mmCIF file of C-alpha atoms and ligand atoms in Angstrom:
data_model
loop_
_atom_site.group_PDB
_atom_site.id
_atom_site.type_symbol
_atom_site.label_atom_id
_atom_site.label_comp_id
_atom_site.label_asym_id
_atom_site.label_seq_id
_atom_site.Cartn_x
_atom_site.Cartn_y
_atom_site.Cartn_z
ATOM 1 C CA MET A 283 33.982 -5.578 14.954
ATOM 2 C CA SER A 284 31.156 -3.048 14.601
ATOM 3 C CA ALA A 285 29.585 -2.205 11.233
ATOM 4 C CA ASN A 286 30.938 1.337 11.645
ATOM 5 C CA ALA A 287 34.499 0.305 12.326
ATOM 6 C CA LYS A 288 34.805 -1.485 8.985
ATOM 7 C CA SER A 289 32.799 1.142 7.138
ATOM 8 C CA THR A 290 32.030 -1.322 4.371
ATOM 9 C CA VAL A 291 28.447 -1.618 3.252
ATOM 10 C CA THR A 292 26.637 -4.063 1.002
ATOM 11 C CA VAL A 293 23.584 -2.878 -0.908
ATOM 12 C CA LEU A 294 21.178 -5.554 -2.184
ATOM 13 C CA GLY A 295 18.961 -4.133 -4.914
ATOM 14 C CA LEU A 296 19.844 -1.428 -7.405
ATOM 15 C CA GLY A 297 16.498 -0.011 -8.423
ATOM 16 C CA ALA A 298 15.966 3.739 -8.226
ATOM 17 C CA MET A 299 16.299 3.781 -4.430
ATOM 18 C CA GLY A 300 19.085 1.210 -4.034
ATOM 19 C CA SER A 301 21.135 3.037 -6.671
ATOM 20 C CA ALA A 302 20.690 6.382 -4.918
ATOM 21 C CA ILE A 303 21.724 4.791 -1.615
ATOM 22 C CA ALA A 304 24.791 3.070 -3.076
ATOM 23 C CA GLU A 305 25.849 6.326 -4.728
ATOM 24 C CA ARG A 306 25.431 8.292 -1.513
ATOM 25 C CA LEU A 307 27.436 5.753 0.467
ATOM 26 C CA ARG A 308 30.267 5.938 -2.078
ATOM 27 C CA ARG A 309 30.238 9.722 -2.029
ATOM 28 C CA THR A 310 30.551 9.676 1.743
ATOM 29 C CA GLY A 311 33.606 7.452 1.643
ATOM 30 C CA HIS A 312 32.119 4.020 2.262
ATOM 31 C CA THR A 313 33.488 0.967 0.570
ATOM 32 C CA THR A 314 30.472 -0.577 -1.127
ATOM 33 C CA THR A 315 29.575 -3.931 -2.592
ATOM 34 C CA VAL A 316 26.422 -4.172 -4.652
ATOM 35 C CA TRP A 317 24.220 -6.981 -5.914
ATOM 36 C CA ASN A 318 21.210 -6.837 -8.180
ATOM 37 C CA ARG A 319 19.031 -9.562 -9.715
ATOM 38 C CA THR A 320 19.572 -8.000 -13.145
ATOM 39 C CA ALA A 321 23.358 -7.937 -13.082
ATOM 40 C CA ALA A 322 23.668 -5.323 -15.844
ATOM 41 C CA LYS A 323 22.479 -2.674 -13.384
ATOM 42 C CA THR A 324 25.658 -3.083 -11.344
ATOM 43 C CA ARG A 325 27.811 -1.760 -14.226
ATOM 44 C CA PRO A 326 27.528 2.013 -13.528
ATOM 45 C CA HIS A 327 28.160 1.303 -9.851
ATOM 46 C CA VAL A 328 31.310 -0.641 -10.610
ATOM 47 C CA GLU A 329 32.465 2.177 -12.894
ATOM 48 C CA ALA A 330 31.862 4.577 -9.986
ATOM 49 C CA GLY A 331 33.926 2.486 -7.566
ATOM 50 C CA SER A 332 31.689 -0.199 -6.036
ATOM 51 C CA ALA A 333 32.470 -3.899 -6.149
ATOM 52 C CA ALA A 334 29.787 -6.084 -7.750
ATOM 53 C CA ALA A 335 29.054 -9.482 -6.212
ATOM 54 C CA PRO A 336 27.826 -12.289 -8.454
ATOM 55 C CA THR A 337 25.555 -13.784 -5.774
ATOM 56 C CA VAL A 338 23.704 -12.568 -2.683
ATOM 57 C CA ALA A 339 25.919 -14.795 -0.528
ATOM 58 C CA ASP A 340 29.080 -13.184 -1.934
ATOM 59 C CA ALA A 341 27.594 -9.727 -1.425
ATOM 60 C CA VAL A 342 26.703 -10.481 2.188
ATOM 61 C CA ARG A 343 30.174 -11.858 2.971
ATOM 62 C CA ALA A 344 31.764 -8.584 1.802
ATOM 63 C CA SER A 345 30.425 -6.350 4.616
ATOM 64 C CA ASP A 346 29.326 -6.317 8.229
ATOM 65 C CA LEU A 347 26.441 -4.017 7.288
ATOM 66 C CA VAL A 348 23.922 -5.177 4.670
ATOM 67 C CA LEU A 349 21.291 -2.767 3.385
ATOM 68 C CA VAL A 350 18.318 -4.391 1.647
ATOM 69 C CA VAL A 351 16.584 -2.254 -0.984
ATOM 70 C CA LEU A 352 14.582 -4.823 -2.948
ATOM 71 C CA LEU A 353 10.980 -4.436 -4.057
ATOM 72 C CA ASP A 354 8.818 -5.992 -1.352
ATOM 73 C CA HIS A 355 8.629 -8.400 1.581
ATOM 74 C CA ALA A 356 8.448 -11.480 -0.685
ATOM 75 C CA SER A 357 11.641 -10.554 -2.543
ATOM 76 C CA VAL A 358 13.410 -9.882 0.770
ATOM 77 C CA ARG A 359 12.596 -13.308 2.154
ATOM 78 C CA GLU A 360 13.292 -14.999 -1.192
ATOM 79 C CA HIS A 361 16.866 -13.676 -1.122
ATOM 80 C CA LEU A 362 17.719 -13.460 2.595
ATOM 81 C CA ASP A 363 16.425 -16.843 3.783
ATOM 82 C CA PRO A 364 18.903 -18.886 1.745
ATOM 83 C CA VAL A 365 21.882 -16.864 3.067
ATOM 84 C CA ALA A 366 20.999 -16.948 6.771
ATOM 85 C CA ALA A 367 24.296 -18.648 7.592
ATOM 86 C CA GLU A 368 26.302 -15.922 5.855
ATOM 87 C CA LEU A 369 24.240 -13.195 7.570
ATOM 88 C CA ARG A 370 24.840 -14.603 11.046
ATOM 89 C CA GLY A 371 26.768 -12.041 13.142
ATOM 90 C CA ARG A 372 26.151 -9.272 10.630
ATOM 91 C CA THR A 373 23.710 -6.352 10.704
ATOM 92 C CA VAL A 374 20.833 -6.304 8.224
ATOM 93 C CA VAL A 375 18.970 -3.036 7.702
ATOM 94 C CA ASN A 376 15.880 -3.740 5.641
ATOM 95 C CA LEU A 377 14.776 -0.540 3.882
ATOM 96 C CA VAL A 378 12.074 -2.220 1.819
ATOM 97 C CA THR A 379 8.525 -0.955 2.280
ATOM 98 C CA THR A 380 6.617 -3.628 4.222
ATOM 99 C CA THR A 381 3.731 -3.813 6.660
ATOM 100 C CA PRO A 382 4.535 -3.716 10.389
ATOM 101 C CA ASN A 383 3.758 -7.423 10.761
ATOM 102 C CA GLN A 384 5.993 -8.335 7.823
ATOM 103 C CA ALA A 385 8.785 -6.370 9.541
ATOM 104 C CA ARG A 386 8.132 -8.231 12.806
ATOM 105 C CA GLU A 387 8.115 -11.566 10.954
ATOM 106 C CA THR A 388 11.507 -10.851 9.373
ATOM 107 C CA ALA A 389 12.831 -9.655 12.753
ATOM 108 C CA ALA A 390 11.700 -12.917 14.403
ATOM 109 C CA TRP A 391 13.373 -14.941 11.660
ATOM 110 C CA ALA A 392 16.580 -12.897 12.022
ATOM 111 C CA ALA A 393 16.592 -13.367 15.809
ATOM 112 C CA GLU A 394 16.290 -17.134 15.367
ATOM 113 C CA GLU A 395 19.173 -17.095 12.894
ATOM 114 C CA GLY A 396 21.458 -14.903 15.052
ATOM 115 C CA ILE A 397 21.268 -11.944 12.669
ATOM 116 C CA ALA A 398 21.147 -8.384 14.059
ATOM 117 C CA TYR A 399 18.079 -6.880 12.405
ATOM 118 C CA VAL A 400 16.900 -3.312 11.954
ATOM 119 C CA ASP A 401 13.822 -2.470 9.943
ATOM 120 C CA GLY A 402 13.789 0.837 8.110
ATOM 121 C CA ALA A 403 11.342 3.070 6.297
ATOM 122 C CA ILE A 404 12.442 5.707 3.824
ATOM 123 C CA MET A 405 10.512 8.962 4.007
ATOM 124 C CA ALA A 406 12.147 10.324 0.856
ATOM 125 C CA THR A 407 12.347 9.848 -2.891
ATOM 126 C CA PRO A 408 15.618 8.661 -4.499
ATOM 127 C CA ASP A 409 16.672 12.191 -5.538
ATOM 128 C CA MET A 410 16.323 13.337 -1.904
ATOM 129 C CA ILE A 411 18.727 10.748 -0.467
ATOM 130 C CA GLY A 412 21.530 12.487 1.430
ATOM 131 C CA GLY A 413 19.802 15.868 1.087
ATOM 132 C CA PRO A 414 18.300 18.061 3.807
ATOM 133 C CA GLY A 415 14.689 16.796 3.464
ATOM 134 C CA SER A 416 15.565 13.109 3.587
ATOM 135 C CA ARG A 417 14.364 11.245 6.692
ATOM 136 C CA LEU A 418 14.599 7.547 7.476
ATOM 137 C CA LEU A 419 12.881 5.736 10.338
ATOM 138 C CA TYR A 420 14.354 2.686 12.034
ATOM 139 C CA SER A 421 13.187 0.148 14.609
ATOM 140 C CA GLY A 422 14.334 -3.182 15.970
ATOM 141 C CA ASP A 423 17.746 -4.067 17.411
ATOM 142 C CA GLU A 424 18.983 -0.800 18.943
ATOM 143 C CA ALA A 425 22.580 -1.940 19.396
ATOM 144 C CA ALA A 426 22.733 -2.881 15.710
ATOM 145 C CA TYR A 427 21.180 0.463 14.790
ATOM 146 C CA THR A 428 23.778 2.283 16.863
ATOM 147 C CA SER A 429 26.606 0.371 15.210
ATOM 148 C CA ALA A 430 25.259 1.200 11.730
ATOM 149 C CA ARG A 431 24.252 4.742 12.580
ATOM 150 C CA SER A 432 27.095 6.717 11.016
ATOM 151 C CA ALA A 433 26.520 5.009 7.643
ATOM 152 C CA LEU A 434 22.733 5.403 7.963
ATOM 153 C CA GLU A 435 23.017 9.086 8.820
ATOM 154 C CA THR A 436 24.646 9.765 5.457
ATOM 155 C CA LEU A 437 21.294 8.886 3.819
ATOM 156 C CA GLY A 438 19.215 11.410 5.749
ATOM 157 C CA THR A 439 18.006 12.239 9.231
ATOM 158 C CA ALA A 440 17.902 8.953 11.132
ATOM 159 C CA ASP A 441 15.195 8.427 13.749
ATOM 160 C CA PHE A 442 15.070 5.295 15.897
ATOM 161 C CA GLU A 443 11.444 4.510 16.769
ATOM 162 C CA GLY A 444 11.878 1.662 19.251
ATOM 163 C CA ALA A 445 12.697 -1.991 19.789
ATOM 164 C CA ASP A 446 9.487 -3.306 18.201
ATOM 165 C CA ALA A 447 10.680 -3.907 14.628
ATOM 166 C CA GLY A 448 7.245 -2.960 13.275
ATOM 167 C CA LEU A 449 7.320 0.628 14.556
ATOM 168 C CA ALA A 450 9.209 2.246 11.664
ATOM 169 C CA SER A 451 6.901 0.589 9.175
ATOM 170 C CA LEU A 452 3.812 1.526 11.173
ATOM 171 C CA LYS A 453 4.754 5.204 11.126
ATOM 172 C CA ASP A 454 5.612 4.915 7.418
ATOM 173 C CA MET A 455 2.175 3.415 6.685
ATOM 174 C CA ALA A 456 0.429 6.050 8.826
ATOM 175 C CA LEU A 457 2.211 8.957 7.127
ATOM 176 C CA LEU A 458 1.648 7.443 3.678
ATOM 177 C CA SER A 459 -2.057 7.013 4.503
ATOM 178 C CA ALA A 460 -2.260 10.724 5.302
ATOM 179 C CA LEU A 461 -0.452 11.543 2.069
ATOM 180 C CA ASP A 462 -2.712 9.303 -0.027
ATOM 181 C CA LEU A 463 -5.900 10.747 1.450
ATOM 182 C CA MET A 464 -4.618 14.286 0.960
ATOM 183 C CA PHE A 465 -3.751 13.713 -2.691
ATOM 184 C CA SER A 466 -7.100 11.948 -3.252
ATOM 185 C CA GLY A 467 -8.533 15.301 -2.177
ATOM 186 C CA TYR A 468 -6.490 17.023 -4.891
ATOM 187 C CA VAL A 469 -7.920 14.609 -7.452
ATOM 188 C CA GLN A 470 -11.514 15.261 -6.317
ATOM 189 C CA ALA A 471 -11.036 19.031 -6.543
ATOM 190 C CA ILE A 472 -9.396 18.733 -9.957
ATOM 191 C CA ALA A 473 -12.218 16.513 -11.267
ATOM 192 C CA MET A 474 -14.831 19.015 -10.059
ATOM 193 C CA MET A 475 -13.114 22.067 -11.556
ATOM 194 C CA ARG A 476 -12.380 20.358 -14.868
ATOM 195 C CA THR A 477 -16.146 20.271 -15.444
ATOM 196 C CA VAL A 478 -15.936 24.042 -16.065
ATOM 197 C CA GLY A 479 -12.709 23.853 -18.036
ATOM 198 C CA VAL A 480 -10.182 24.685 -15.307
ATOM 199 C CA PRO A 481 -6.867 22.899 -15.959
ATOM 200 C CA ALA A 482 -5.672 20.482 -13.293
ATOM 201 C CA VAL A 483 -2.503 22.491 -12.657
ATOM 202 C CA GLU A 484 -4.484 25.602 -11.852
ATOM 203 C CA THR A 485 -6.723 23.760 -9.368
ATOM 204 C CA ALA A 486 -3.686 22.104 -7.791
ATOM 205 C CA ARG A 487 -2.225 25.556 -7.120
ATOM 206 C CA GLU A 488 -5.502 26.648 -5.537
ATOM 207 C CA VAL A 489 -5.638 23.520 -3.372
ATOM 208 C CA GLN A 490 -2.073 24.070 -2.205
ATOM 209 C CA ALA A 491 -2.744 27.704 -1.293
ATOM 210 C CA TRP A 492 -5.860 26.605 0.618
ATOM 211 C CA LEU A 493 -4.301 23.676 2.436
ATOM 212 C CA GLU A 494 -1.048 25.311 3.540
ATOM 213 C CA PRO A 495 -2.636 27.540 6.228
ATOM 214 C CA MET A 496 -5.237 24.836 7.051
ATOM 215 C CA LEU A 497 -2.508 22.354 7.996
ATOM 216 C CA SER A 498 -1.633 24.469 11.024
ATOM 217 C CA TYR A 499 -4.968 23.399 12.564
ATOM 218 C CA GLY A 500 -3.851 19.761 12.684
ATOM 219 C CA PRO A 501 -2.263 19.800 16.171
ATOM 220 C CA GLY A 502 -5.369 21.481 17.641
ATOM 221 C CA LEU A 503 -7.608 18.799 16.153
ATOM 222 C CA ALA A 504 -5.278 16.126 17.485
ATOM 223 C CA ALA A 505 -5.477 17.669 20.982
ATOM 224 C CA ILE A 506 -9.275 17.196 20.882
ATOM 225 C CA ILE A 507 -8.748 13.510 20.074
ATOM 226 C CA ASP A 508 -6.203 13.174 22.896
ATOM 227 C CA GLY A 509 -8.712 14.868 25.251
ATOM 228 C CA GLY A 510 -11.184 12.122 24.414
ATOM 229 C CA THR A 511 -14.352 13.976 25.462
ATOM 230 C CA TYR A 512 -15.407 15.333 22.050
ATOM 231 C CA ASP A 513 -17.399 18.094 23.742
ATOM 232 C CA THR A 514 -15.189 21.112 22.972
ATOM 233 C CA GLY A 515 -17.881 22.974 21.062
ATOM 234 C CA GLY A 516 -15.863 22.677 17.856
ATOM 235 C CA GLN A 517 -17.312 21.466 14.583
ATOM 236 C CA SER A 518 -19.983 18.909 15.407
ATOM 237 C CA VAL A 519 -20.961 15.666 13.680
ATOM 238 C CA ASP A 520 -24.279 17.174 12.539
ATOM 239 C CA PHE A 521 -22.596 20.318 11.190
ATOM 240 C CA SER A 522 -20.025 18.218 9.321
ATOM 241 C CA ARG A 523 -22.713 15.924 7.903
ATOM 242 C CA ALA A 524 -24.445 18.899 6.326
ATOM 243 C CA GLY A 525 -21.149 20.092 4.853
ATOM 244 C CA GLN A 526 -20.254 16.653 3.535
ATOM 245 C CA ALA A 527 -23.727 16.250 2.018
ATOM 246 C CA SER A 528 -23.161 19.492 0.079
ATOM 247 C CA LEU A 529 -19.792 18.301 -1.226
ATOM 248 C CA ILE A 530 -21.316 15.009 -2.357
ATOM 249 C CA THR A 531 -24.311 16.677 -4.011
ATOM 250 C CA ALA A 532 -22.146 19.314 -5.729
ATOM 251 C CA SER A 533 -19.845 16.629 -7.129
ATOM 252 C CA ARG A 534 -22.757 14.617 -8.487
ATOM 253 C CA GLU A 535 -24.444 17.706 -9.947
ATOM 254 C CA GLN A 536 -21.265 18.312 -11.940
ATOM 255 C CA GLY A 537 -21.283 14.707 -13.138
ATOM 256 C CA ILE A 538 -18.438 13.725 -10.821
ATOM 257 C CA SER A 539 -18.538 10.655 -8.611
ATOM 258 C CA ALA A 540 -18.473 11.197 -4.861
ATOM 259 C CA ALA A 541 -16.829 7.812 -4.236
ATOM 260 C CA LEU A 542 -13.821 9.429 -2.547
ATOM 261 C CA LEU A 543 -16.024 11.567 -0.269
ATOM 262 C CA GLU A 544 -18.715 9.068 0.730
ATOM 263 C CA PRO A 545 -16.743 7.014 3.315
ATOM 264 C CA HIS A 546 -16.244 10.075 5.522
ATOM 265 C CA LYS A 547 -19.981 10.914 5.378
ATOM 266 C CA LYS A 548 -20.824 7.311 6.176
ATOM 267 C CA LEU A 549 -18.813 7.474 9.420
ATOM 268 C CA LEU A 550 -20.502 10.740 10.410
ATOM 269 C CA ASP A 551 -23.925 9.198 9.681
ATOM 270 C CA GLU A 552 -23.045 6.270 11.934
ATOM 271 C CA LEU A 553 -22.246 8.636 14.818
ATOM 272 C CA ALA A 554 -25.465 10.608 14.268
ATOM 273 C CA ALA A 555 -27.515 7.401 14.129
ATOM 274 C CA THR A 556 -26.155 6.355 17.526
ATOM 275 C CA GLY A 557 -27.033 9.658 19.219
ATOM 276 C CA ARG A 558 -23.663 11.397 18.894
ATOM 277 C CA GLY A 559 -24.622 14.157 16.459
ATOM 278 C CA ASP A 560 -23.607 16.856 18.980
ATOM 279 C CA SER A 561 -20.084 15.450 19.462
ATOM 280 C CA ASP A 562 -17.004 16.897 17.808
ATOM 281 C CA TRP A 563 -16.809 15.315 14.359
ATOM 282 C CA LEU A 564 -13.338 14.008 15.263
ATOM 283 C CA ARG A 565 -15.100 11.266 17.208
ATOM 284 C CA ILE A 566 -15.012 9.306 13.921
ATOM 285 C CA VAL A 567 -11.519 8.249 15.002
ATOM 286 C CA ASP A 568 -13.177 5.824 17.452
ATOM 287 C CA LEU A 569 -15.076 4.171 14.605
ATOM 288 C CA LEU A 570 -11.795 3.415 12.833
ATOM 289 C CA THR A 571 -10.791 0.941 15.531
ATOM 290 C CA ILE A 572 -11.778 -2.552 14.440
ATOM 291 C CA SER A 573 -11.994 -4.880 17.420
ATOM 292 C CA LYS A 574 -9.946 -8.022 16.808
HETATM 293 N N1 FVH B 629 11.306 5.055 -5.094
HETATM 294 C C1 FVH B 629 10.682 5.712 -4.109
HETATM 295 O O1 FVH B 629 10.396 6.899 -4.217
HETATM 296 C C2 FVH B 629 10.267 5.003 -2.827
HETATM 297 C C3 FVH B 629 10.503 5.863 -1.615
HETATM 298 C C4 FVH B 629 10.080 5.180 -0.339
HETATM 299 C C5 FVH B 629 10.647 3.785 -0.231
HETATM 300 N N2 FVH B 629 10.454 3.030 -1.448
HETATM 301 C C6 FVH B 629 10.722 1.610 -1.323
HETATM 302 O O2 FVH B 629 12.075 1.266 -1.588
HETATM 303 C C7 FVH B 629 12.132 -0.047 -2.127
HETATM 304 C C8 FVH B 629 12.896 -0.015 -3.449
HETATM 305 O O3 FVH B 629 12.262 0.883 -4.305
HETATM 306 P P1 FVH B 629 12.880 1.316 -5.709
HETATM 307 O O4 FVH B 629 12.403 2.690 -5.977
HETATM 308 O O5 FVH B 629 14.320 1.075 -5.748
HETATM 309 O O6 FVH B 629 12.114 0.287 -6.659
HETATM 310 P P2 FVH B 629 12.514 -0.144 -8.148
HETATM 311 O O7 FVH B 629 13.208 0.933 -8.853
HETATM 312 O O8 FVH B 629 11.268 -0.704 -8.750
HETATM 313 O O9 FVH B 629 13.571 -1.324 -7.930
HETATM 314 C C9 FVH B 629 13.198 -2.567 -7.357
HETATM 315 C C10 FVH B 629 14.421 -3.373 -7.049
HETATM 316 O O10 FVH B 629 13.996 -4.627 -6.526
HETATM 317 C C11 FVH B 629 14.521 -5.672 -7.369
HETATM 318 N N3 FVH B 629 13.585 -6.782 -7.370
HETATM 319 C C12 FVH B 629 12.279 -6.769 -7.613
HETATM 320 N N4 FVH B 629 11.756 -7.999 -7.463
HETATM 321 C C13 FVH B 629 12.780 -8.811 -7.158
HETATM 322 C C14 FVH B 629 12.906 -10.201 -6.889
HETATM 323 N N5 FVH B 629 11.858 -11.012 -6.883
HETATM 324 N N6 FVH B 629 14.121 -10.667 -6.600
HETATM 325 C C15 FVH B 629 15.195 -9.855 -6.577
HETATM 326 N N7 FVH B 629 15.167 -8.542 -6.825
HETATM 327 C C16 FVH B 629 13.965 -8.044 -7.100
HETATM 328 C C17 FVH B 629 14.734 -5.049 -8.714
HETATM 329 O O11 FVH B 629 15.682 -5.845 -9.410
HETATM 330 P P3 FVH B 629 15.759 -5.861 -11.020
HETATM 331 O O12 FVH B 629 14.335 -5.746 -11.516
HETATM 332 O O13 FVH B 629 16.600 -4.696 -11.408
HETATM 333 O O14 FVH B 629 16.361 -7.164 -11.352
HETATM 334 C C18 FVH B 629 15.272 -3.675 -8.306
HETATM 335 O O15 FVH B 629 16.608 -3.761 -7.922
HETATM 336 C C19 FVH B 629 10.683 -0.521 -2.300
HETATM 337 O O16 FVH B 629 10.310 -1.304 -1.199
HETATM 338 C C20 FVH B 629 9.917 0.790 -2.294
HETATM 339 O O17 FVH B 629 8.578 0.635 -1.857
HETATM 340 C C21 FVH B 629 10.942 3.663 -2.661
#
């Protein structure tokens, strides 16, 4: 029987995200069984209509579809490995944040154990689950994904990235990297403006107003990278180096470290030192590839 047909779902892990997921599944008419290491956290879920299982094995036996919302890769393997026999023939959707290779490792283990495995990545915060901005990425066993899809779609937009179980995680890590670097930029700007008494909130508003129209240039920059020639006459390495040097000097003059800015300048310097100062600055993308 498919995971959809039974419409029963087990949720392992009732932290902020697991709780939001269990609640959303209940609200959308799914019969839910929950398990959490700290059993007290199951109480509000039981009061709201879920069944609580005393052990992971009991929780797994209750449903054809098992959603894993524990902390990290280690906690996933700690709790799934011992119940491989119970998981056999069921669908596991692992929503825990892991690296692509950790996802592939769990997928290989699941394949050996006869468990249908889908790896997921949640591009949302707990309060967004089930709302319009919530998006979840999936990769791995496509047939299992398809069978679980109607339950998964209640959590947010569901996008299947491909059969390689690491793909959802890879995109998650890539998008989170962009987010982290962007917000590091907020912190740098805030630190600089605080030196003249401007509150962080005010600078954050300024940064947002500045970045919103700038973001529309992203696809054009990406097209230069896809073109691969780096000779479009856009902003060059040498031009960017001068700009970056000013940012670094201005930070230091205000008594602010340039530690967040320096890596970018270092990559530009490397291109200039190897005779590529006239290239589009986006050529730094080539320096990010580490040969294995
Ligand atoms: N919260 C968010 O905004 C992000 C959004 C993007 C995706 N992440 C990932 O989702 C996973 C769960 O995150 P969470 O927000 O639910 O995390 P916590 O509230 O800290 O709850 C953690 C749960 O994991 C249980 N747990 C931790 N270690 C173990 C262990 N060794 N064995 C069994 N369970 C463990 C913990 O149990 P307890 O402390 O209540 O007993 C919670 O149920 C995560 O991968 C995020 O990166 C969320």
